[in-house]
Amino acid sequence: MSTASSGNTTSLSTQANLPLQNGLFLYAHPDAHHSHRVRLALAEKDIEYTLILVDPDDRPEDLAALNPYNTLPTLVERELRLFESRIILEYLDDRYRQTRLHPDSPSARALVKQYAWRIERDWLVAADILLTDPSSLDVKKAAAARKALTDSLISLSPLFGHQPYFLSDTFGLCDCLLAPVLWRLPQMGIQLTPNLAKPLLTYCQRLFDRPAFVRSLTAQERARNRD
């Protein structure tokens, strides 16, 4: 394991009884967008934390003790245990107020949360289907999800041409959700071309060029999309 704010990582698969002391600890999948979004938020906020990359097929005993669902990501800070990525993002934004992911205005904050809900419902559900392990992938269901997601991304591409980030001039929660999924489009078998989705592709490159995004990538994620 390693203390990191820059995305440097060390894998852990079977070590149990980790001596969790003061500080922030993140158990994370090395190549899954739900874990990636949390690492991205931590990098954007430049928060020091201990990153524990977990082999999903060989989870350490202490993870089950910390999280009754034994899922990733799991965030630990002193007595606090959080194991749902959106709740983790909410906590980080409230606890560490630098580089805010949510606006301060209640109405603007509610609107961002609603956009985030729609992103998860309309796009990330399809992404989860397509990112299922190939051994359990439903081919017909995946083909339908791929077509629906591709068509939706193309049709809504002009939306990304008005402001630098998702309906905003600054990086925020919705960008934190979208960036890890857009990085995985090749993995999902989705290829967007400039003539159909130039604003979206420009937005993608803007996200991927951010230093925090680069720091958030694990070795597995870098290797997967090296080209």
Coordinates of C-alpha atoms in Angstrom, one line a residue, residues 25-225:
F25 CA -7.9 4.9 3.4
L26 CA -9.5 3.8 0.1
Y27 CA -10.0 0.2 -0.9
A28 CA -10.5 0.3 -4.7
H29 CA -10.8 -1.8 -7.7
P30 CA -7.8 -1.3 -10.0
D31 CA -9.9 -1.0 -13.2
A32 CA -13.6 -0.1 -12.5
H33 CA -15.3 3.2 -13.1
H34 CA -17.0 3.4 -9.7
S35 CA -13.6 3.2 -7.9
H36 CA -12.0 5.5 -10.5
R37 CA -14.5 8.3 -9.9
V38 CA -13.4 8.4 -6.2
R39 CA -9.7 8.3 -7.0
L40 CA -10.4 11.2 -9.5
A41 CA -12.2 13.3 -6.8
L42 CA -9.3 12.7 -4.4
A43 CA -6.8 13.7 -7.0
E44 CA -8.8 16.8 -7.9
K45 CA -8.9 17.9 -4.3
D46 CA -5.2 16.9 -3.8
I47 CA -6.1 14.9 -0.7
E48 CA -3.5 12.7 0.9
Y49 CA -4.7 9.1 1.4
T50 CA -3.7 5.5 1.5
L51 CA -4.8 3.6 -1.6
I52 CA -5.3 -0.1 -1.4
L53 CA -5.9 -1.7 -4.7
V54 CA -7.8 -4.9 -4.3
D55 CA -8.0 -7.9 -6.6
P56 CA -11.8 -8.4 -6.9
D57 CA -11.3 -12.1 -7.1
D58 CA -9.2 -12.3 -3.9
R59 CA -10.6 -9.7 -1.5
P60 CA -8.8 -9.2 1.9
E61 CA -10.5 -10.3 5.0
D62 CA -10.4 -6.9 6.5
L63 CA -12.5 -5.5 3.7
A64 CA -15.5 -7.7 4.7
A65 CA -15.0 -6.6 8.3
L66 CA -15.2 -2.9 7.2
N67 CA -18.0 -3.3 4.6
P68 CA -20.8 -5.8 5.1
Y69 CA -21.3 -5.9 1.3
N70 CA -17.6 -6.5 0.7
T71 CA -17.8 -4.1 -2.3
L72 CA -15.4 -1.6 -3.9
P73 CA -14.8 1.2 -3.4
T74 CA -14.8 1.4 0.4
L75 CA -13.6 4.6 2.2
V76 CA -12.4 4.5 5.8
E77 CA -11.6 7.6 7.9
R78 CA -11.2 6.9 11.6
E79 CA -14.5 5.4 12.7
L80 CA -16.3 6.3 9.4
R81 CA -16.9 3.5 6.9
L82 CA -18.5 4.4 3.5
F83 CA -19.1 2.0 0.7
E84 CA -21.2 3.6 -2.0
S85 CA -19.3 5.8 -4.5
R86 CA -21.8 8.6 -4.7
I87 CA -22.0 8.9 -0.9
I88 CA -18.2 8.8 -0.8
L89 CA -18.1 11.7 -3.3
E90 CA -20.6 13.7 -1.2
Y91 CA -18.6 13.1 1.9
L92 CA -15.3 14.1 0.4
D93 CA -16.9 17.3 -1.0
D94 CA -18.3 18.2 2.4
R95 CA -15.3 17.2 4.4
Y96 CA -12.6 18.6 2.2
R97 CA -13.9 21.9 0.8
Q98 CA -11.1 22.7 -1.6
T99 CA -11.9 22.4 -5.3
R100 CA -15.6 21.9 -4.8
L101 CA -17.5 19.4 -6.9
H102 CA -20.9 20.8 -6.0
P103 CA -22.0 24.5 -6.2
D104 CA -22.7 26.2 -2.9
S105 CA -26.2 27.5 -3.9
P106 CA -28.9 25.0 -2.8
S107 CA -30.7 25.3 -6.1
A108 CA -27.6 24.9 -8.2
R109 CA -26.5 22.0 -6.0
A110 CA -29.8 20.3 -6.4
L111 CA -29.7 20.8 -10.2
V112 CA -26.2 19.2 -10.3
K113 CA -27.4 16.2 -8.3
Q114 CA -30.3 15.8 -10.7
Y115 CA -28.0 15.9 -13.7
A116 CA -25.8 13.3 -11.9
W117 CA -28.8 11.1 -11.4
R118 CA -29.7 11.3 -15.0
I119 CA -26.2 10.5 -16.1
E120 CA -26.2 7.4 -14.0
R121 CA -29.7 6.3 -15.1
D122 CA -29.3 7.1 -18.8
W123 CA -25.6 6.3 -19.5
L124 CA -23.9 4.5 -16.6
V125 CA -26.4 1.7 -16.4
A126 CA -25.6 0.9 -20.0
A127 CA -21.9 1.2 -19.2
D128 CA -22.2 -1.3 -16.3
I129 CA -23.8 -3.8 -18.7
L130 CA -21.0 -3.4 -21.2
L131 CA -18.3 -3.5 -18.6
T132 CA -19.5 -6.8 -17.2
D133 CA -16.9 -9.6 -17.2
P134 CA -16.9 -11.3 -20.6
S135 CA -17.6 -14.7 -19.0
S136 CA -21.0 -13.5 -17.7
L137 CA -21.8 -10.9 -20.4
D138 CA -25.3 -11.3 -22.1
V139 CA -24.4 -10.7 -25.7
K140 CA -27.8 -9.5 -26.8
K141 CA -28.3 -7.3 -23.8
A142 CA -24.8 -5.8 -24.4
A143 CA -25.5 -5.1 -28.1
A144 CA -28.7 -3.2 -27.2
A145 CA -26.9 -1.3 -24.5
R146 CA -24.0 -0.4 -26.8
K147 CA -26.4 0.9 -29.5
A148 CA -28.4 2.9 -27.0
L149 CA -25.3 4.4 -25.4
T150 CA -23.7 5.2 -28.7
D151 CA -26.8 6.8 -30.1
S152 CA -27.3 8.9 -27.0
L153 CA -23.7 10.1 -26.8
I154 CA -23.9 11.2 -30.5
S155 CA -27.2 12.9 -30.2
L156 CA -26.2 14.8 -27.1
S157 CA -22.7 15.6 -28.2
P158 CA -23.6 19.3 -29.1
L159 CA -24.4 19.8 -25.4
F160 CA -20.7 19.5 -24.6
G161 CA -19.7 22.3 -27.0
H162 CA -21.1 25.2 -25.0
Q163 CA -19.0 25.2 -21.8
P164 CA -15.6 23.6 -21.0
Y165 CA -17.1 21.1 -18.6
F166 CA -20.5 19.5 -18.2
L167 CA -22.9 22.5 -18.3
S168 CA -20.3 24.4 -16.3
D169 CA -17.2 26.5 -16.6
T170 CA -15.5 24.5 -13.9
F171 CA -14.9 20.8 -13.3
G172 CA -17.6 19.3 -11.0
L173 CA -19.5 16.2 -9.9
C174 CA -20.9 15.3 -13.3
D175 CA -17.4 15.4 -14.9
C176 CA -16.2 13.2 -12.1
L177 CA -18.8 10.6 -13.0
L178 CA -18.4 10.9 -16.8
A179 CA -14.6 10.9 -17.1
P180 CA -14.0 7.3 -16.0
V181 CA -16.8 6.0 -18.2
L182 CA -15.7 8.0 -21.3
W183 CA -12.2 6.7 -20.8
R184 CA -13.6 3.2 -21.1
L185 CA -15.5 3.7 -24.3
P186 CA -13.0 1.6 -26.3
Q187 CA -13.3 -1.2 -23.7
M188 CA -17.1 -1.1 -24.3
G189 CA -16.6 -1.4 -28.1
I190 CA -17.7 2.2 -28.7
Q191 CA -15.8 4.3 -31.3
L192 CA -17.0 7.9 -31.8
T193 CA -15.8 9.8 -34.9
P194 CA -15.2 13.5 -35.1
N195 CA -17.8 14.1 -37.8
L196 CA -20.5 12.7 -35.5
A197 CA -19.3 13.7 -32.0
K198 CA -16.6 16.4 -32.2
P199 CA -17.8 18.4 -29.2
L200 CA -17.9 15.3 -27.0
L201 CA -14.5 14.1 -28.2
T202 CA -13.0 17.6 -27.5
Y203 CA -14.6 17.4 -24.0
C204 CA -13.1 13.9 -23.5
Q205 CA -9.6 15.1 -24.4
R206 CA -10.0 18.1 -22.0
L207 CA -10.9 15.8 -19.2
F208 CA -8.1 13.3 -20.0
D209 CA -5.5 16.0 -20.1
R210 CA -6.2 17.2 -16.6
P211 CA -3.3 16.5 -14.3
A212 CA -5.7 15.1 -11.7
F213 CA -7.1 12.7 -14.2
V214 CA -3.7 11.5 -15.2
R215 CA -2.8 11.0 -11.5
S216 CA -6.0 9.1 -10.9
L217 CA -5.2 6.3 -13.4
T218 CA -3.9 3.0 -12.2
A219 CA -1.3 1.0 -14.1
Q220 CA -4.1 -1.2 -15.4
E221 CA -6.1 1.7 -16.7
R222 CA -3.1 3.3 -18.4
A223 CA -2.3 0.1 -20.1
R224 CA -5.8 -0.6 -21.3
N225 CA -6.1 2.7 -23.2

